[in-house]
Coordinates of C-alpha atoms in Angstrom, one line a residue:
M891 CA -7.7 74.8 -175.9
M892 CA -4.4 73.1 -177.6
A893 CA -4.0 69.4 -177.4
G894 CA -1.8 68.0 -174.8
Q895 CA -2.4 71.3 -172.8
T896 CA -3.9 70.7 -169.2
D897 CA -7.1 73.1 -168.5
W898 CA -5.7 74.1 -164.9
I899 CA -8.5 76.3 -164.1
P900 CA -11.3 73.6 -162.5
G901 CA -8.3 72.1 -160.2
V902 CA -7.2 75.4 -159.2
A903 CA -10.7 76.8 -158.1
A904 CA -11.5 73.5 -156.3
L905 CA -7.9 74.0 -154.2
A906 CA -9.1 77.5 -153.2
A907 CA -12.5 76.4 -152.3
G908 CA -10.6 74.3 -150.0
L909 CA -8.4 75.9 -148.4
S910 CA -11.3 78.7 -147.3
A911 CA -13.5 76.3 -146.3
G912 CA -10.9 74.8 -144.1
T913 CA -9.6 77.9 -142.9
F914 CA -13.5 78.8 -142.2
L915 CA -14.1 75.5 -140.4
L916 CA -10.7 76.0 -138.2
F917 CA -11.8 79.2 -136.7
W918 CA -15.1 77.8 -136.4
G919 CA -14.2 74.7 -134.1
K920 CA -11.4 77.0 -132.1
G921 CA -14.7 79.5 -131.5
K922 CA -16.6 76.5 -130.3
G923 CA -14.0 74.8 -128.2
A924 CA -13.0 77.9 -126.2
K925 CA -16.0 77.8 -123.8
P926 CA -16.3 80.0 -120.7
A927 CA -14.6 78.4 -117.7
A928 CA -16.6 76.9 -114.8
P929 CA -17.2 79.4 -112.0
S930 CA -14.8 78.8 -109.9
A931 CA -15.6 78.6 -106.0
P932 CA -15.8 82.0 -104.0
A933 CA -12.6 83.3 -102.6
A934 CA -13.9 82.8 -99.4
T935 CA -13.8 79.1 -100.1
E936 CA -10.2 79.3 -101.5
S937 CA -8.2 81.4 -98.8
G938 CA -10.6 80.7 -96.2
G939 CA -12.8 83.8 -95.8
L940 CA -9.5 86.2 -95.5
K941 CA -10.6 90.0 -97.0
P942 CA -8.8 91.5 -99.1
D943 CA -6.3 93.5 -96.9
E944 CA -5.8 89.7 -95.9
L945 CA -5.4 88.2 -99.0
L946 CA -2.7 90.8 -99.8
A947 CA -0.7 89.8 -96.6
R948 CA -1.2 86.5 -97.3
R949 CA 0.3 87.1 -100.8
D950 CA 3.3 88.6 -99.3
A951 CA 3.8 86.0 -97.0
L952 CA 3.6 83.3 -99.6
F953 CA 6.2 85.2 -102.0
A954 CA 8.4 85.5 -99.2
R955 CA 8.6 81.5 -98.2
L956 CA 8.9 80.9 -102.0
Q957 CA 12.2 82.9 -102.7
E958 CA 13.3 81.2 -99.1
L959 CA 12.7 77.9 -100.7
K960 CA 14.1 78.8 -103.7
V961 CA 17.8 79.5 -102.0
G962 CA 17.5 76.3 -100.4
G963 CA 15.9 75.7 -96.5
A964 CA 18.0 75.2 -93.8
G965 CA 18.8 71.7 -93.3
A966 CA 15.9 70.0 -95.1
E967 CA 16.1 67.4 -97.6
P968 CA 15.9 68.5 -101.1
E969 CA 12.7 66.2 -101.2
S970 CA 11.0 68.0 -98.3
I971 CA 11.7 71.7 -100.4
A972 CA 10.2 70.4 -103.4
R973 CA 7.0 69.6 -101.9
E974 CA 6.8 72.4 -99.5
R975 CA 7.9 74.6 -102.7
Y976 CA 4.6 72.9 -105.1
E977 CA 2.2 73.2 -101.7
T978 CA 3.4 77.3 -101.7
E979 CA 2.7 78.0 -105.4
L980 CA -0.4 76.8 -105.5
E981 CA -1.6 78.3 -102.4
A982 CA 0.3 81.7 -103.9
A983 CA -2.5 80.5 -107.1
R984 CA -5.3 80.2 -105.1
V985 CA -4.6 84.1 -103.2
L986 CA -3.8 85.4 -106.5
L987 CA -7.6 84.8 -108.1
A988 CA -9.4 84.9 -105.2
L989 CA -7.4 88.8 -105.4
E990 CA -8.8 89.4 -108.9
K991 CA -12.3 88.3 -107.6
A992 CA -12.1 89.7 -104.8
P993 CA -14.6 93.1 -105.2
A994 CA -13.3 96.3 -105.6
A995 CA -10.0 95.3 -104.0
E996 CA -7.4 97.5 -103.5
A997 CA -4.5 95.5 -103.8
A998 CA -1.2 96.6 -104.1
P999 CA 1.4 95.6 -106.8
A1000 CA 2.9 92.4 -105.9
P1001 CA 6.7 92.7 -104.6
A1002 CA 9.0 91.6 -107.7
Q1003 CA 11.1 88.6 -106.8
P1004 CA 14.7 89.1 -107.8
N1005 CA 15.8 86.6 -110.8
Q1006 CA 12.4 85.6 -111.6
A1007 CA 10.6 86.8 -114.7
A1008 CA 7.1 88.1 -114.0
Q1009 CA 4.0 85.4 -114.2
P1010 CA 2.0 86.3 -117.2
S1011 CA -1.7 87.2 -115.7
A1012 CA -5.3 85.7 -117.0
A1013 CA -5.8 88.8 -118.6
A1014 CA -2.4 88.9 -120.7
A1015 CA -3.4 85.3 -121.6
A1016 CA -7.0 85.7 -122.6
K1017 CA -7.9 84.7 -126.1
P1018 CA -8.7 87.1 -128.9
S1019 CA -12.1 88.1 -128.3
S1020 CA -15.0 86.6 -130.1
G1021 CA -15.7 89.8 -132.1
L1022 CA -11.6 89.3 -134.0
R1023 CA -12.6 86.0 -134.4
S1024 CA -16.2 87.1 -136.3
G1025 CA -14.2 89.4 -138.2
L1026 CA -12.1 87.1 -139.6
I1027 CA -14.3 84.6 -140.7
G1028 CA -16.0 86.8 -142.3
A1029 CA -13.5 87.7 -144.5
W1030 CA -12.1 84.3 -145.2
A1031 CA -16.1 83.8 -146.6
G1032 CA -16.0 86.8 -148.7
A1033 CA -12.6 85.9 -150.0
T1034 CA -14.0 82.5 -150.9
V1035 CA -16.8 83.9 -152.5
V1036 CA -15.0 86.2 -154.1
L1037 CA -12.8 83.7 -155.6
L1038 CA -15.2 80.6 -156.5
A1039 CA -17.2 83.9 -158.5
F1040 CA -13.6 85.0 -160.9
F1041 CA -13.0 81.1 -161.2
M1042 CA -16.5 79.9 -162.7
R1043 CA -16.7 83.3 -164.6
E1044 CA -13.6 82.0 -166.3
L1045 CA -14.9 78.5 -166.9
L1046 CA -18.2 80.4 -167.9
Q1047 CA -16.1 82.1 -170.2
P1048 CA -16.7 81.2 -174.2
R1049 CA -13.5 79.6 -175.2
T1050 CA -11.9 80.6 -178.9
E1051 CA -9.2 77.9 -179.0
A1052 CA -10.3 74.9 -180.8
Q1053 CA -11.1 72.2 -178.1
P1054 CA -9.7 68.8 -178.4
S1055 CA -12.9 67.0 -177.6
G1056 CA -14.5 69.2 -180.3
R1057 CA -13.8 67.6 -183.5
M1058 CA -12.1 64.9 -183.1
G1059 CA -8.8 66.3 -181.8
M1060 CA -8.8 67.0 -185.6
M1061 CA -6.8 70.1 -185.0
G1062 CA -3.7 70.2 -182.9
G1063 CA -1.8 73.3 -184.5
G1064 CA -2.9 76.6 -186.3
T1065 CA -4.1 77.0 -189.9
G1066 CA -2.2 79.8 -191.0
G1067 CA 0.7 79.1 -193.4
M1068 CA 0.0 75.5 -193.5
R1069 CA 1.7 75.0 -196.8
G1070 CA 5.6 75.5 -197.4
M1071 CA 6.5 75.3 -193.7
G1072 CA 8.0 72.4 -194.6
G1073 CA 11.7 71.9 -196.5
M1074 CA 13.1 68.4 -196.5
G1075 CA 16.1 69.9 -196.8
G1076 CA 19.0 71.7 -198.7
G1077 CA 19.1 70.8 -202.2
Q1078 CA 17.0 71.6 -205.5
Q1079 CA 16.3 67.8 -205.8
E1080 CA 14.7 67.3 -202.4
A1081 CA 13.2 70.9 -202.6
E1082 CA 11.1 70.0 -206.1
A1083 CA 10.9 65.8 -205.0
D1084 CA 8.4 67.9 -202.1
E1085 CA 5.9 68.2 -204.3
T1086 CA 5.3 65.1 -205.6
P1087 CA 1.8 63.7 -204.1
V1088 CA 1.6 61.8 -201.5
L1089 CA -2.1 61.4 -201.2
S1090 CA -5.1 62.1 -203.1
G1091 CA -8.3 61.8 -204.2
T1092 CA -11.8 63.5 -203.9
L1093 CA -13.5 65.0 -201.0
E1094 CA -18.1 64.7 -201.6
L1095 CA -20.6 65.1 -199.3
A1096 CA -22.9 62.5 -197.7
P1097 CA -26.0 62.5 -198.9
G1098 CA -28.4 64.3 -197.1
V1099 CA -26.2 66.6 -195.7
S1100 CA -26.5 69.9 -197.1
P1101 CA -24.1 71.9 -198.7
P1102 CA -22.0 74.7 -196.6
P1103 CA -22.4 78.5 -196.3
A1104 CA -20.1 80.8 -199.0
E1105 CA -17.8 81.6 -195.9
A1106 CA -17.5 78.1 -195.2
V1107 CA -13.8 76.6 -195.7
L1108 CA -12.2 72.8 -195.6
F1109 CA -9.3 71.8 -193.4
L1110 CA -7.7 69.0 -194.7
I1111 CA -5.3 67.0 -191.8
V1112 CA -2.6 64.1 -191.9
R1113 CA -1.5 62.9 -188.4
P1114 CA 0.6 59.2 -187.9
D1115 CA -1.9 56.4 -188.1
G1116 CA -4.5 56.4 -185.6
D1117 CA -3.9 59.4 -183.8
R1118 CA -6.1 62.2 -182.7
G1119 CA -4.8 64.7 -180.8
S1120 CA -1.1 65.8 -181.7
A1121 CA 0.1 68.5 -183.9
P1122 CA -0.6 67.9 -187.4
I1123 CA 2.3 66.3 -190.2
A1124 CA 0.4 68.1 -193.0
A1125 CA -2.4 70.2 -193.4
Q1126 CA -4.1 72.3 -196.0
K1127 CA -7.3 75.2 -196.1
I1128 CA -9.1 74.7 -199.0
T1129 CA -12.2 77.5 -199.7
S1130 CA -14.6 78.4 -202.4
L1131 CA -16.1 74.8 -201.8
Q1132 CA -18.0 73.1 -204.6
F1133 CA -18.1 69.5 -203.8
P1134 CA -16.9 67.0 -205.1
I1135 CA -13.6 68.7 -204.8
P1136 CA -10.0 67.1 -205.8
F1137 CA -7.3 67.2 -203.5
S1138 CA -3.2 66.4 -203.4
L1139 CA -1.1 66.6 -200.5
S1140 CA 2.5 66.6 -200.7
N1141 CA 5.5 67.0 -198.5
A1142 CA 5.7 70.8 -199.5
D1143 CA 1.4 70.9 -197.0
S1144 CA 4.1 69.8 -193.9
M1145 CA 3.6 71.6 -191.1
M1146 CA 7.3 71.8 -189.8
G1147 CA 9.4 69.9 -192.1
Q1148 CA 8.2 66.2 -190.9
P1149 CA 7.5 63.7 -194.0
I1150 CA 4.3 62.3 -194.6
P1151 CA 4.4 58.6 -193.1
E1152 CA 4.1 55.3 -195.0
K1153 CA 0.7 55.0 -192.8
S1154 CA -1.6 58.1 -191.7
T1155 CA -4.7 59.2 -190.4
L1156 CA -6.4 61.2 -192.9
I1157 CA -8.9 64.0 -191.3
A1158 CA -11.0 66.6 -193.3
Y1159 CA -13.8 69.4 -191.9
V1160 CA -15.5 71.6 -192.9
D1161 CA -15.8 74.6 -190.7
F1162 CA -19.1 77.0 -191.6
D1163 CA -17.3 80.7 -190.0
G1164 CA -14.0 79.8 -191.4
N1165 CA -12.8 79.5 -187.8
A1166 CA -10.7 76.6 -186.9
G1167 CA -11.5 77.9 -183.0
T1168 CA -14.9 77.8 -183.2
H1169 CA -17.3 73.7 -183.4
D1170 CA -20.6 72.8 -184.6
P1171 CA -21.9 69.6 -184.5
A1172 CA -23.7 70.2 -187.7
E1173 CA -20.0 70.8 -189.4
P1174 CA -19.5 67.6 -192.0
R1175 CA -16.6 65.5 -190.8
V1176 CA -14.7 62.1 -191.9
I1177 CA -11.6 60.7 -191.0
M1178 CA -9.7 57.8 -192.5
D1179 CA -7.3 55.6 -190.4
G1180 CA -4.6 53.6 -192.1
V1181 CA -4.0 55.8 -195.3
T1182 CA -0.9 54.4 -197.6
A1183 CA 1.7 57.1 -198.8
G1184 CA 1.1 57.2 -203.1
S1185 CA -2.4 56.6 -202.3
S1186 CA -4.0 58.7 -205.4
E1187 CA -7.7 57.7 -205.3
L1188 CA -8.9 58.0 -202.3
R1189 CA -12.6 59.2 -201.8
L1190 CA -13.3 61.1 -198.6
V1191 CA -17.0 61.2 -197.5
L1192 CA -17.9 64.2 -195.3
S1193 CA -20.7 63.1 -193.0
N1194 CA -22.3 64.7 -189.4
S1195 CA -20.5 61.4 -187.8
D1196 CA -17.6 60.8 -185.8
A1197 CA -17.2 57.1 -187.2
P1198 CA -13.7 56.3 -189.1
Q1199 CA -14.2 55.2 -192.8
A1200 CA -12.3 52.7 -193.7
A1201 CA -9.3 53.5 -196.0
P1202 CA -9.0 51.5 -199.7
A1203 CA -6.7 48.6 -199.7
A1204 CA -3.4 49.2 -201.1
R1205 CA -3.2 48.2 -204.8
P1206 CA 0.2 46.2 -206.0
A1207 CA 2.1 48.1 -208.0
A1208 CA 1.4 48.1 -211.7
T1209 CA 4.6 46.2 -213.9
E1210 CA 5.4 47.4 -217.3
S1211 CA 6.4 45.1 -220.4
K1212 CA 10.3 45.2 -220.5
T1213 CA 10.2 46.1 -224.5
P1214 CA 8.9 49.6 -225.3
T1215 CA 5.5 50.3 -225.7
A1216 CA 3.8 52.2 -228.0
S1217 CA 2.5 55.4 -226.8
V1218 CA -0.8 55.9 -225.3
A1219 CA -2.5 58.7 -227.5
G1220 CA -1.9 62.0 -225.9
G1221 CA 1.1 60.4 -223.5
I1222 CA 4.8 59.6 -224.2
S1223 CA 6.6 56.2 -223.8
G1224 CA 10.8 55.2 -223.5
K1225 CA 12.6 53.8 -221.4
L1226 CA 14.7 54.4 -218.4
V1227 CA 18.5 53.7 -218.3
L1228 CA 20.9 53.1 -215.1
D1229 CA 24.1 55.0 -215.5
P1230 CA 27.2 53.0 -214.4
S1231 CA 27.9 55.2 -211.5
A1232 CA 24.6 54.6 -209.2
G1233 CA 26.1 51.3 -208.4
S1234 CA 23.9 48.3 -206.9
I1235 CA 20.2 49.5 -206.4
P1236 CA 18.8 48.2 -203.2
E1237 CA 15.9 45.1 -203.1
G1238 CA 12.3 46.5 -202.9
A1239 CA 13.4 49.9 -204.5
I1240 CA 10.3 51.9 -207.0
V1241 CA 11.0 54.6 -209.7
F1242 CA 8.5 57.0 -209.6
I1243 CA 7.9 59.4 -212.7
T1244 CA 5.9 62.3 -213.0
A1245 CA 4.9 64.2 -215.6
R1246 CA 4.4 68.6 -215.2
P1247 CA 3.6 71.5 -217.6
L1248 CA 6.4 72.8 -219.2
G1249 CA 8.1 75.5 -216.7
E1250 CA 5.8 74.5 -213.6
R1251 CA 7.8 73.3 -210.8
R1252 CA 5.4 73.2 -207.9
G1253 CA 1.6 71.8 -207.2
P1254 CA 0.0 68.7 -208.4
P1255 CA 2.0 66.7 -211.1
S1256 CA -0.4 66.4 -214.5
A1257 CA 0.4 62.5 -214.7
V1258 CA 2.5 60.0 -212.2
K1259 CA 3.9 56.2 -212.3
R1260 CA 5.0 53.9 -210.0
L1261 CA 7.3 51.1 -211.1
P1262 CA 9.2 48.2 -209.3
A1263 CA 13.5 49.4 -210.0
T1264 CA 14.0 46.4 -211.2
G1265 CA 15.1 45.1 -214.8
F1266 CA 17.0 48.1 -216.6
P1267 CA 16.3 49.3 -219.6
L1268 CA 12.8 49.6 -217.8
A1269 CA 10.6 50.6 -220.2
F1270 CA 7.7 52.8 -218.9
S1271 CA 4.5 55.1 -220.5
L1272 CA 2.6 57.7 -219.1
S1273 CA -1.0 59.2 -220.8
Q1274 CA -3.9 60.9 -219.0
A1275 CA -4.6 57.6 -217.8
D1276 CA -2.1 58.2 -215.1
S1277 CA -3.6 61.4 -214.4
M1278 CA -4.0 62.6 -210.5
M1279 CA -7.2 64.3 -210.5
G1280 CA -8.5 63.5 -214.2
M1281 CA -5.9 66.3 -215.5
P1282 CA -4.8 66.8 -218.7
F1283 CA -1.6 65.5 -220.1
P1284 CA 0.6 68.9 -221.1
E1285 CA 0.9 69.4 -225.2
R1286 CA 4.9 69.4 -223.6
A1287 CA 6.1 68.0 -220.2
S1288 CA 9.1 68.0 -217.6
I1289 CA 9.3 64.3 -217.2
D1290 CA 11.0 63.4 -213.7
A1291 CA 12.1 60.2 -212.8
R1292 CA 13.6 59.3 -209.5
I1293 CA 14.5 55.9 -207.8
D1294 CA 13.4 55.5 -204.1
F1295 CA 15.9 53.2 -202.5
D1296 CA 13.1 52.3 -199.4
G1297 CA 10.1 52.5 -201.8
V1298 CA 8.5 55.6 -199.8
A1299 CA 8.1 58.5 -201.5
T1300 CA 8.6 60.7 -198.4
T1301 CA 11.8 59.6 -197.7
R1302 CA 15.0 61.2 -199.9
D1303 CA 18.9 60.0 -200.3
P1304 CA 21.0 62.4 -202.4
A1305 CA 22.7 58.8 -203.6
E1306 CA 19.3 57.7 -205.4
P1307 CA 20.0 58.3 -208.9
S1308 CA 17.3 60.5 -211.3
A1309 CA 16.6 62.5 -214.4
R1310 CA 14.3 65.7 -216.0
V1311 CA 13.8 65.9 -219.1
E1312 CA 12.6 69.2 -220.5
S1313 CA 10.3 70.3 -223.4
V1314 CA 8.7 66.8 -224.2
A1315 CA 5.8 66.7 -226.5
A1316 CA 2.8 64.7 -225.7
G1317 CA 2.6 61.6 -228.7
T1318 CA 6.7 61.2 -228.0
K1319 CA 8.1 57.5 -228.3
D1320 CA 11.5 56.0 -227.5
L1321 CA 12.4 58.7 -224.8
E1322 CA 15.3 57.6 -223.3
M1323 CA 16.1 59.0 -219.7
V1324 CA 19.4 58.2 -218.0
L1325 CA 19.4 57.7 -213.9
K1326 CA 21.9 58.7 -212.0
P1327 CA 23.3 59.8 -208.7
S1328 CA 22.5 63.9 -209.5
Q1329 CA 19.7 65.7 -210.6
I1330 CA 20.9 67.0 -214.4
P1331 CA 18.5 68.2 -216.6
Q1332 CA 19.5 66.1 -220.3
R1333 CA 18.1 67.9 -222.8

């Protein structure tokens, strides 16, 4: 089930069961309460021992008297009329009851009283028979059983979605199209800068953990720091698992165009059958909170434990001498010059310098360096020592330099000065790059 979704099936099942049980008890209680009336005194007692034909005559006389009382007695007080009418109605009721109980009484129909609605008979007011009540109770009981059986089948049916409680809620969205769903904005500078690695390192198996099967895949996920249940910010799917595995995550791995935050939670897990919707407790996994953007030597050790792994402490940015230094073997060196059009640089800004093989614009760079944006002209050097994952420094490289005003690699500002130099040979010394607000190749 997707994160944030609510499973309504148990609640609906409980509601349906409660309604059905309540209806059953309601009908059952009414059946229990509808006890037969206690046998009344014999008709002879209530009517003075009159025979059926006498009862009929008595009934007609009482009805005639009631009609007279309705139009008002001659000179009688209202209270007296009301009292007499009440007593006459009671006597008429006793006579009618005696007529119903009289054996084989061939009673003529009672004379109709003008302007008076016919009185409902006892038979018309009779309650539904016990057979009808039993049928209704049986129908409700059957419906309850069928409904409960349906919901039990739904509850016991295997789920095809990933369960948030299963893999620590690692997946909050699908795994298809994990890479390239981002796009931090329009413009060549931003699209290419998205390839700058934000998090990189190696994935390893803990001692005693067996290698995964050949069909297994590894999911690498980035979420906001401490978050376990929301949709991933960035994700990668790695196949052909041969540990240790180097990895690199950039904003090009964004799921919905959201940049990797300055502090994040990094999650990795192996799925034995390659299906993110299934979970096996034996699948190795690791979760690391408090990962700082720009970390390049992360070491994630996958085990069968759900305990979070501590993130390495952030290291201070390396500083460079303001005097150009000799290039390291297989690398380059030079200086960064700030163009007057760049204006003033805010305090805390950072310079990112990257090297990629000539002609390549995507994937992790061969080398990267992060320097404080102060003291221009700023000397720098790049070599294999600055490699992200032990990659060799290219014989010919494209060198990019960019000042990030807020010091966060995941943010972009078109006013940030940058520069690019193409086809720089390894071993080049005194390379000069002029940083301007727009990125324009200088060679």
